[in-house]
mmCIF file of C-alpha atoms in Angstrom:
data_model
loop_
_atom_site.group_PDB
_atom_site.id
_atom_site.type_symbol
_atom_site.label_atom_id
_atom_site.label_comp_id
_atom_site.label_asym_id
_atom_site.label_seq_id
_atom_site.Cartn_x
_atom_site.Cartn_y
_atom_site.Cartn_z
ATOM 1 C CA UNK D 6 -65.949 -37.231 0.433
ATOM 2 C CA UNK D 7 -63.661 -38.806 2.650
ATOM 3 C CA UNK D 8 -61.734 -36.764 5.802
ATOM 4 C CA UNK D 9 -59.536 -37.938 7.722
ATOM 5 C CA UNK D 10 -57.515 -36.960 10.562
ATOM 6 C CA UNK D 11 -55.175 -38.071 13.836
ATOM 7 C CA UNK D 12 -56.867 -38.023 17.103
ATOM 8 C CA UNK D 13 -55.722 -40.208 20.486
ATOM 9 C CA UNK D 14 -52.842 -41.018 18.767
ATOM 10 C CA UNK D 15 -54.806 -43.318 16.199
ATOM 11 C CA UNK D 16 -55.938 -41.932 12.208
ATOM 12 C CA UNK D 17 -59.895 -41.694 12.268
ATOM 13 C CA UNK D 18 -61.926 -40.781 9.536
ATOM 14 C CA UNK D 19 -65.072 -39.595 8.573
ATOM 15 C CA UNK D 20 -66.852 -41.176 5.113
ATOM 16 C CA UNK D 21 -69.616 -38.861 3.651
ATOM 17 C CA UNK D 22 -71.738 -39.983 0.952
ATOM 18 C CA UNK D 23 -74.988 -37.443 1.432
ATOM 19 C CA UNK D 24 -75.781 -35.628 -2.058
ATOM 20 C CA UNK D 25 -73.497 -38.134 -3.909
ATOM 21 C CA UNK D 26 -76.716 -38.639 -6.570
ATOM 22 C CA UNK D 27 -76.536 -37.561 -10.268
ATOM 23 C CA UNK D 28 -77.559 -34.551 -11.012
ATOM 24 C CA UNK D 29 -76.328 -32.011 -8.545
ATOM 25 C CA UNK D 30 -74.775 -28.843 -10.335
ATOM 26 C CA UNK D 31 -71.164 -27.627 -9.670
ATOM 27 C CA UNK D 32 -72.594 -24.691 -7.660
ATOM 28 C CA UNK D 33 -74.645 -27.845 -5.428
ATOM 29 C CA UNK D 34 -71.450 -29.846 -5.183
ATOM 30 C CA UNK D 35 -69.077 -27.177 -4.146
ATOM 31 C CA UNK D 36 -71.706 -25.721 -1.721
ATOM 32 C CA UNK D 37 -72.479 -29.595 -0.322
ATOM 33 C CA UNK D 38 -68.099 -30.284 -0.197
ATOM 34 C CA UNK D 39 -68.120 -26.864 2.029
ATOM 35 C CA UNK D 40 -71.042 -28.011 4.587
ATOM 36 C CA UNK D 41 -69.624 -31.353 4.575
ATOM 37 C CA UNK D 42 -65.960 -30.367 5.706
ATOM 38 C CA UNK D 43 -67.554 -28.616 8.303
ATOM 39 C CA UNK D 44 -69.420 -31.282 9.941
ATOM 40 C CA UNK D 45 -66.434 -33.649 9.854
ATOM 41 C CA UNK D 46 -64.472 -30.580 11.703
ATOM 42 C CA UNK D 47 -66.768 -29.923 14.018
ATOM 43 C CA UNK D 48 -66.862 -34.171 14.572
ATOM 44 C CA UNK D 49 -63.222 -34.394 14.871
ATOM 45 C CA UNK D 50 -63.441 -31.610 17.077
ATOM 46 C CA UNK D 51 -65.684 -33.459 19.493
ATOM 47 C CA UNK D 52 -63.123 -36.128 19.982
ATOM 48 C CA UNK D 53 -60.355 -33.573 19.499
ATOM 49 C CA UNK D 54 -61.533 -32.413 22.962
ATOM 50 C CA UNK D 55 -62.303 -35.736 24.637
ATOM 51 C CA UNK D 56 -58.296 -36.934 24.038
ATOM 52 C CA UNK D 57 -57.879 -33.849 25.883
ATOM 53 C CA UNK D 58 -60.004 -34.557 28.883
ATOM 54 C CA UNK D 59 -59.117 -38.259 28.881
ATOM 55 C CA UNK D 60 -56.189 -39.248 27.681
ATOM 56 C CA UNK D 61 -53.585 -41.065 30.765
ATOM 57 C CA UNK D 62 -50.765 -39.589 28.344
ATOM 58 C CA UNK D 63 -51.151 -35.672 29.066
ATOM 59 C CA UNK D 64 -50.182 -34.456 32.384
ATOM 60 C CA UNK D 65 -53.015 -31.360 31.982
ATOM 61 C CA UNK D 66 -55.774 -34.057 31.139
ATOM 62 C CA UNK D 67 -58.451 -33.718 33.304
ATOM 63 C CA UNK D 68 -58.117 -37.642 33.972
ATOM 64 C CA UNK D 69 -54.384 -37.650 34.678
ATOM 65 C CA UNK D 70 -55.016 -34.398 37.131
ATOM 66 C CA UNK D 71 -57.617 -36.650 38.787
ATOM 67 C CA UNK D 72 -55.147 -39.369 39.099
ATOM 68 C CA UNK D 73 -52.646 -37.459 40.860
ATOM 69 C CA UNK D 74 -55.363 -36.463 43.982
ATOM 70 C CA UNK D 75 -55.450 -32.423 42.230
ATOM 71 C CA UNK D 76 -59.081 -32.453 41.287
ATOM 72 C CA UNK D 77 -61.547 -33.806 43.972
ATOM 73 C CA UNK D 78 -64.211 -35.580 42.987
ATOM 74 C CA UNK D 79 -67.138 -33.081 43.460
ATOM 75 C CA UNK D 80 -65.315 -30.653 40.893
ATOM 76 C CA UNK D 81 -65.242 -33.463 38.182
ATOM 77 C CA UNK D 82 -66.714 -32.575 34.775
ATOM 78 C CA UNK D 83 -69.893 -33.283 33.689
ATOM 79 C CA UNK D 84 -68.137 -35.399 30.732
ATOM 80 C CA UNK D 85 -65.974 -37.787 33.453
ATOM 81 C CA UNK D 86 -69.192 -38.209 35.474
ATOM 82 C CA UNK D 87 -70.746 -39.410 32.596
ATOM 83 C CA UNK D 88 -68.021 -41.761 31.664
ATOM 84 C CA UNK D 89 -67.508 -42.774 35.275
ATOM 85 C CA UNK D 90 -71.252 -43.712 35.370
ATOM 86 C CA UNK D 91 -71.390 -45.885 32.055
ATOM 87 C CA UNK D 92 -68.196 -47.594 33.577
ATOM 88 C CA UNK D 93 -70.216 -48.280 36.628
ATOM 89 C CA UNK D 94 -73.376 -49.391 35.313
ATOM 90 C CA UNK D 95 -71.520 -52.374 33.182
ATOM 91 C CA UNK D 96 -69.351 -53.243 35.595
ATOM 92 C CA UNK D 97 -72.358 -53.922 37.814
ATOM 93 C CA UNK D 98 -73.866 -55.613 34.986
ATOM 94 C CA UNK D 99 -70.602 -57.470 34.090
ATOM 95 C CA UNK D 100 -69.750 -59.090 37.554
ATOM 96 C CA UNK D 101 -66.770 -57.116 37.470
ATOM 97 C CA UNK D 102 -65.161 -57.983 34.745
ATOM 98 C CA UNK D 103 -65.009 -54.898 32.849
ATOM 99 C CA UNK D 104 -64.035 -51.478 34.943
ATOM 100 C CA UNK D 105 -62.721 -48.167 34.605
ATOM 101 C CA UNK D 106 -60.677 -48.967 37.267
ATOM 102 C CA UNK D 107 -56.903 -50.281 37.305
ATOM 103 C CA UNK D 108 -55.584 -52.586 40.080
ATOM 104 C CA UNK D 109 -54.367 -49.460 41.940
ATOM 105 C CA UNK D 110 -57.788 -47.733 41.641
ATOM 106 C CA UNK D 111 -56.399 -45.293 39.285
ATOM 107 C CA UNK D 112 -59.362 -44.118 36.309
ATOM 108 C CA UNK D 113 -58.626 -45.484 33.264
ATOM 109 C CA UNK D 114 -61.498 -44.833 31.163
ATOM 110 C CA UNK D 115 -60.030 -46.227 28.058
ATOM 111 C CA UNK D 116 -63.282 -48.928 27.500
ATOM 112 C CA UNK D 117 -65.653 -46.391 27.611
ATOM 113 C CA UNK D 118 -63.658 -43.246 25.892
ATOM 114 C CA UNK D 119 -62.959 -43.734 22.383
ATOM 115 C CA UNK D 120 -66.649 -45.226 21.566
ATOM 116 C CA UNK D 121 -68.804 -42.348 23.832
ATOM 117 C CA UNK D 122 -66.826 -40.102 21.441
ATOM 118 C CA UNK D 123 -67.397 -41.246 18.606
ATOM 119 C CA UNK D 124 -70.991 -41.332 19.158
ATOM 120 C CA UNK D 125 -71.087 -38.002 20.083
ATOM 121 C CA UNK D 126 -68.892 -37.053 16.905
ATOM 122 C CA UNK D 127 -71.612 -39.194 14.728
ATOM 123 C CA UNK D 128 -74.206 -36.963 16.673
ATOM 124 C CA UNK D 129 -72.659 -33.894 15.271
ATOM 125 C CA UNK D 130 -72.490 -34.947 11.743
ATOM 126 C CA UNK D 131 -76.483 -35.853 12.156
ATOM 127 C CA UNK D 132 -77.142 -32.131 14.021
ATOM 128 C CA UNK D 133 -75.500 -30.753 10.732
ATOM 129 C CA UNK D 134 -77.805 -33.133 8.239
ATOM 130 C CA UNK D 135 -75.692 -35.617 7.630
ATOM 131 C CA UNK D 136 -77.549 -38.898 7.014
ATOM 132 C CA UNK D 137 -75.524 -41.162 4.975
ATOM 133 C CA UNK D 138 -71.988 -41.271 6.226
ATOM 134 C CA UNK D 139 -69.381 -43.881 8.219
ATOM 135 C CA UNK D 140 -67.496 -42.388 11.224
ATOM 136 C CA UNK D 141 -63.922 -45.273 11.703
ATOM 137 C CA UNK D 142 -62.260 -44.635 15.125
ATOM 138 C CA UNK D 143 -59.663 -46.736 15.351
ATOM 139 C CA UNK D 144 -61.858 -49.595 15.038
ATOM 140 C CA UNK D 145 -64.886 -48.435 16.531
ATOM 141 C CA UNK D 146 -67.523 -47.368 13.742
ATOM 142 C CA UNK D 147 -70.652 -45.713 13.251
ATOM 143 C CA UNK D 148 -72.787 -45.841 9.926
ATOM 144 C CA UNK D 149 -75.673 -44.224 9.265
ATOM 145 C CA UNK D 150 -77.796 -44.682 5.978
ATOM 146 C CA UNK D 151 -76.333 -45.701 2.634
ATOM 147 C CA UNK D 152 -72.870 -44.628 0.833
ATOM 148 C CA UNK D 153 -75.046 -45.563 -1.954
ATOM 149 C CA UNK D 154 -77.792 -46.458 -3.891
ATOM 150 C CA UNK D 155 -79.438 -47.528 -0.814
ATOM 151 C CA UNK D 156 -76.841 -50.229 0.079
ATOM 152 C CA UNK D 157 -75.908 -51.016 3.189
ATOM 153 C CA UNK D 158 -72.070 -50.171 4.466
ATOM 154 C CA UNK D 159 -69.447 -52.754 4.691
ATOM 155 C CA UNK D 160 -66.875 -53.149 7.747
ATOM 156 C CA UNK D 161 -64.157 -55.605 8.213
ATOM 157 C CA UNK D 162 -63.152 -57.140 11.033
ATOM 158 C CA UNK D 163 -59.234 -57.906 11.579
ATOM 159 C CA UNK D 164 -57.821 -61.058 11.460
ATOM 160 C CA UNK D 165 -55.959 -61.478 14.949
ATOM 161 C CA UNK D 166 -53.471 -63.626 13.330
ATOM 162 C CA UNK D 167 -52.610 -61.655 10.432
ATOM 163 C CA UNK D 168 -54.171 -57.839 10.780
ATOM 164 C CA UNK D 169 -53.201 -57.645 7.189
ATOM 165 C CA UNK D 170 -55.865 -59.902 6.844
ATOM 166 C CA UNK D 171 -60.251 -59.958 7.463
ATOM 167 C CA UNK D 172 -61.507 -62.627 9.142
ATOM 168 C CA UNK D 173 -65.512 -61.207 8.240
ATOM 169 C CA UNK D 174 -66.788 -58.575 6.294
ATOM 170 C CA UNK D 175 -70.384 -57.419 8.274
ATOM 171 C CA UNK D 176 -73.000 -55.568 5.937
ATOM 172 C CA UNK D 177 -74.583 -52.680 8.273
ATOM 173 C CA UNK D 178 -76.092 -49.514 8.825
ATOM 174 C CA UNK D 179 -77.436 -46.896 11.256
ATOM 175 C CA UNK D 180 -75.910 -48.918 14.119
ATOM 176 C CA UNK D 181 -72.386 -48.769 15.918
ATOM 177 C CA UNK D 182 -69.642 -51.667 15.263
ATOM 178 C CA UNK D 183 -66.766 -52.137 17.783
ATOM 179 C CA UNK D 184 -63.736 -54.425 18.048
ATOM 180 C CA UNK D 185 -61.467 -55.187 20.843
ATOM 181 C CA UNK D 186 -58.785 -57.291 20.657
ATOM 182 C CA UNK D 187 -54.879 -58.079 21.970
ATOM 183 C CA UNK D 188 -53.643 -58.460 18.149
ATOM 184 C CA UNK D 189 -52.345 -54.233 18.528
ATOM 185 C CA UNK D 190 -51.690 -53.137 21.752
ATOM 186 C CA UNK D 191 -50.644 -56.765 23.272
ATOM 187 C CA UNK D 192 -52.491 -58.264 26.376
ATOM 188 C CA UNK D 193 -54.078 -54.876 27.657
ATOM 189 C CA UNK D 194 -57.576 -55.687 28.718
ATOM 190 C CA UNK D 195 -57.950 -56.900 31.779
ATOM 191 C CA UNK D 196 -60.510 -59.133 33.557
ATOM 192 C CA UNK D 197 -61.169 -56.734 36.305
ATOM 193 C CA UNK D 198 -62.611 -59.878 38.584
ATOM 194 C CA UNK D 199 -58.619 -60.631 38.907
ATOM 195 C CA UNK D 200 -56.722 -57.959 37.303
ATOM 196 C CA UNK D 201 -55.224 -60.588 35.243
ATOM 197 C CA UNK D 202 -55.207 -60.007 31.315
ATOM 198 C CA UNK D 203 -58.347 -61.059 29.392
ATOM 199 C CA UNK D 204 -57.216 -64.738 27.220
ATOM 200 C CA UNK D 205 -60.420 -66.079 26.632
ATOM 201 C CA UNK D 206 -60.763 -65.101 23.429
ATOM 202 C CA UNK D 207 -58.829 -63.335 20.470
ATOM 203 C CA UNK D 208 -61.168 -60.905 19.049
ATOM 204 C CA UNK D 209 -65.168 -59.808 19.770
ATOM 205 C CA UNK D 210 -67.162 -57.252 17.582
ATOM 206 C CA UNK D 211 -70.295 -56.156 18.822
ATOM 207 C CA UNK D 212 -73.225 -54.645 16.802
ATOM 208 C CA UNK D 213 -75.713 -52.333 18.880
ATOM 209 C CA UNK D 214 -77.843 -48.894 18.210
ATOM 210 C CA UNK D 215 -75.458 -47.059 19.503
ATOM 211 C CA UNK D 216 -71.389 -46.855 19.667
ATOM 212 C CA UNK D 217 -71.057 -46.488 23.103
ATOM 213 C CA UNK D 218 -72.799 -49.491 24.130
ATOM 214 C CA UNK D 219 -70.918 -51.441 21.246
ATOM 215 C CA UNK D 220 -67.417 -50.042 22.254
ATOM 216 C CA UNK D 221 -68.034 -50.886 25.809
ATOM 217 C CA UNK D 222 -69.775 -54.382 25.565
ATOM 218 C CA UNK D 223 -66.852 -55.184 22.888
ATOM 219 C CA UNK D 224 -64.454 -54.652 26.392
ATOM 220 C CA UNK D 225 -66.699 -56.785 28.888
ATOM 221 C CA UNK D 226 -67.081 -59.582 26.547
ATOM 222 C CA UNK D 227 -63.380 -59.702 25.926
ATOM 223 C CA UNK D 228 -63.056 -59.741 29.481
ATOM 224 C CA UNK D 229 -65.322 -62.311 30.320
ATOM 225 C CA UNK D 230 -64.402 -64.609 27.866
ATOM 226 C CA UNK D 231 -66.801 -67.292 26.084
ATOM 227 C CA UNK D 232 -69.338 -66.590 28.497
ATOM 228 C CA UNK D 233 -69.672 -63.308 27.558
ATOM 229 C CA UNK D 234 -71.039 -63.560 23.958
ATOM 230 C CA UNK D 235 -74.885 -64.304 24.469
ATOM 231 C CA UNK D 236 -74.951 -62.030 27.695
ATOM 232 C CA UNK D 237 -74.433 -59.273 25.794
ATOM 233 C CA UNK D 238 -77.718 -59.775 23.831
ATOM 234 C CA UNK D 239 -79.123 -58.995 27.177
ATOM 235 C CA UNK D 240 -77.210 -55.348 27.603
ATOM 236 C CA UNK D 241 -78.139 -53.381 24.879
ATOM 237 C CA UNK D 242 -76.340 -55.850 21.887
ATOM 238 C CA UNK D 243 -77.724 -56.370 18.640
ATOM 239 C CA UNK D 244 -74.821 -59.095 17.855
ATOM 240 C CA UNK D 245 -72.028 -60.605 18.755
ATOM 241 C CA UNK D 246 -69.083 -62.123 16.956
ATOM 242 C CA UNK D 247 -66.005 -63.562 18.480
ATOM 243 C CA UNK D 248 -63.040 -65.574 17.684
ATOM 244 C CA UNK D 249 -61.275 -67.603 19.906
ATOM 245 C CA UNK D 250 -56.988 -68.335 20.898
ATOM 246 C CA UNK D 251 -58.068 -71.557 18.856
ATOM 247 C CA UNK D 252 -59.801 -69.969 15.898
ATOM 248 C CA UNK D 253 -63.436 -70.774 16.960
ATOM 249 C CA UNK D 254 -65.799 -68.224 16.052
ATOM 250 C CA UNK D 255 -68.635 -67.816 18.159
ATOM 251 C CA UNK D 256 -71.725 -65.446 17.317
ATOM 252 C CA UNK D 257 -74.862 -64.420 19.356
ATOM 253 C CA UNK D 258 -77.677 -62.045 18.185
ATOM 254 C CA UNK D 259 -77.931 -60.748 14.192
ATOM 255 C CA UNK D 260 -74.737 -60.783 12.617
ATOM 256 C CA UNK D 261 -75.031 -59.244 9.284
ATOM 257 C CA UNK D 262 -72.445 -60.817 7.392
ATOM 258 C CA UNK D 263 -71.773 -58.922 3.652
ATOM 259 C CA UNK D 264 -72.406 -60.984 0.580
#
């Protein structure tokens, strides 16, 4: 049973496959379609309520509040501290490149955001026993166990020359899959070493455990270009796959391509 709804702007759905075997009665089914619409609420609740607390385009968000000096930093939420400190750690880690930080030291928490809710949407749909289901942010996605038959999910990675188009097809489960790329929103990432937009490469997926880590990795090595690809192995990436302004793909780690 597929849900899907619009959350930071952006349609994200929810895939769930648990109890999809032969066999169940109508009584099962109905009773499984009922628990499974409201796991996906509650999950599209979760990131319902992160838009709210993060998105730069509401003036009551608690990030745009912060931005305008009317919430000082000792009465930040427990969720922006959070945020603030997986932005930290990887910008440490990345030399700088990626940051929550614009040019003008406002927050912009956009790297981190989108991914860290997901996962914690994904961890909702597991507290409610969900196992076999595929959570699509915008982009960033998180499968875990089969939609069938014990095969693994399929996820498609945009062409940046035609987004009409895949470029790869990846084969995957219980893990988190994240793209970034300039191909929708323009040149938006920036190197934060120079606060120059990223243009060392055109696209870079990263596989890892989790969907934070993926989301935010998929950001830094955008940012840092080439370069970037293998060092992820080293910060909590399973594999990397990138494309770049020529059409070079580049990959690093286990990249499960679909057969």
């Amino acid at each position: 049973m597929r849900f899907v709804q619009t959350v930071m702007g952006i349609p994200m759905s929810i895939d769930i496959r648990d109890g999809d075997a032969a066999g169940s009665g109508a009584a099962d089914e109905a009773a499984d379609a009922r628990g499974w619409a409201d796991a996906a609420a509650a999950a599209f609740a979760v990131m319902t309520e992160a838009d709210g607390r993060f998105s730069s385009y509401r003036d009551d968000s608690e990030l745009s509040r912060v931005n305008r000096g009317l919430i000082h930093e000792s009465a930040y939420s427990g969720d922006l501290r959070e945020v603030i400190e997986i932005g930290e750690r990887f910008r440490i880690a990345s030399g700088g490149a990626f940051t929550v930080r614009r040019p003008d030291g406002a927050l912009d928490t956009d790297g981190v955001v989108k991914g860290w809710a997901a996962a914690r949407a994904a961890g909702v749909l597991r507290s409610r026993g969900v196992t076999d289901f595929c959570l699509n942010a915008g982009g960033d996605v998180v499968v875990g166990g089969s939609p069938g038959e014990g095969a693994a999910w399929n996820v498609g990675i945009r062409s940046p020359a035609d987004p009409a188009q895949m470029w790869a097809v990846l084969s995957v489960t219980d893990c988190g899959v994240a793209t970034s790329g300039a191909y929708e929103r323009g040149s938006h990432i920036l190197d934060g070493r120079t606060g120059l937009a990223a243009t060392g490469l055109a696209s870079v997926t990263v596989l890892s455990d989790d969907l934070t880590t993926a989301d935010v990795l998929a950001t830094a090595v955008f940012a840092l270009g080439p370069d970037g690809v293998p060092w992820a192995l080293g910060q909590g990436a399973t594999g990397v796959l990138a494309l770049t302004p020529a059409g070079a793909a580049l990959a690093a780690g286990d990249v499960p391509f679909a057969r």
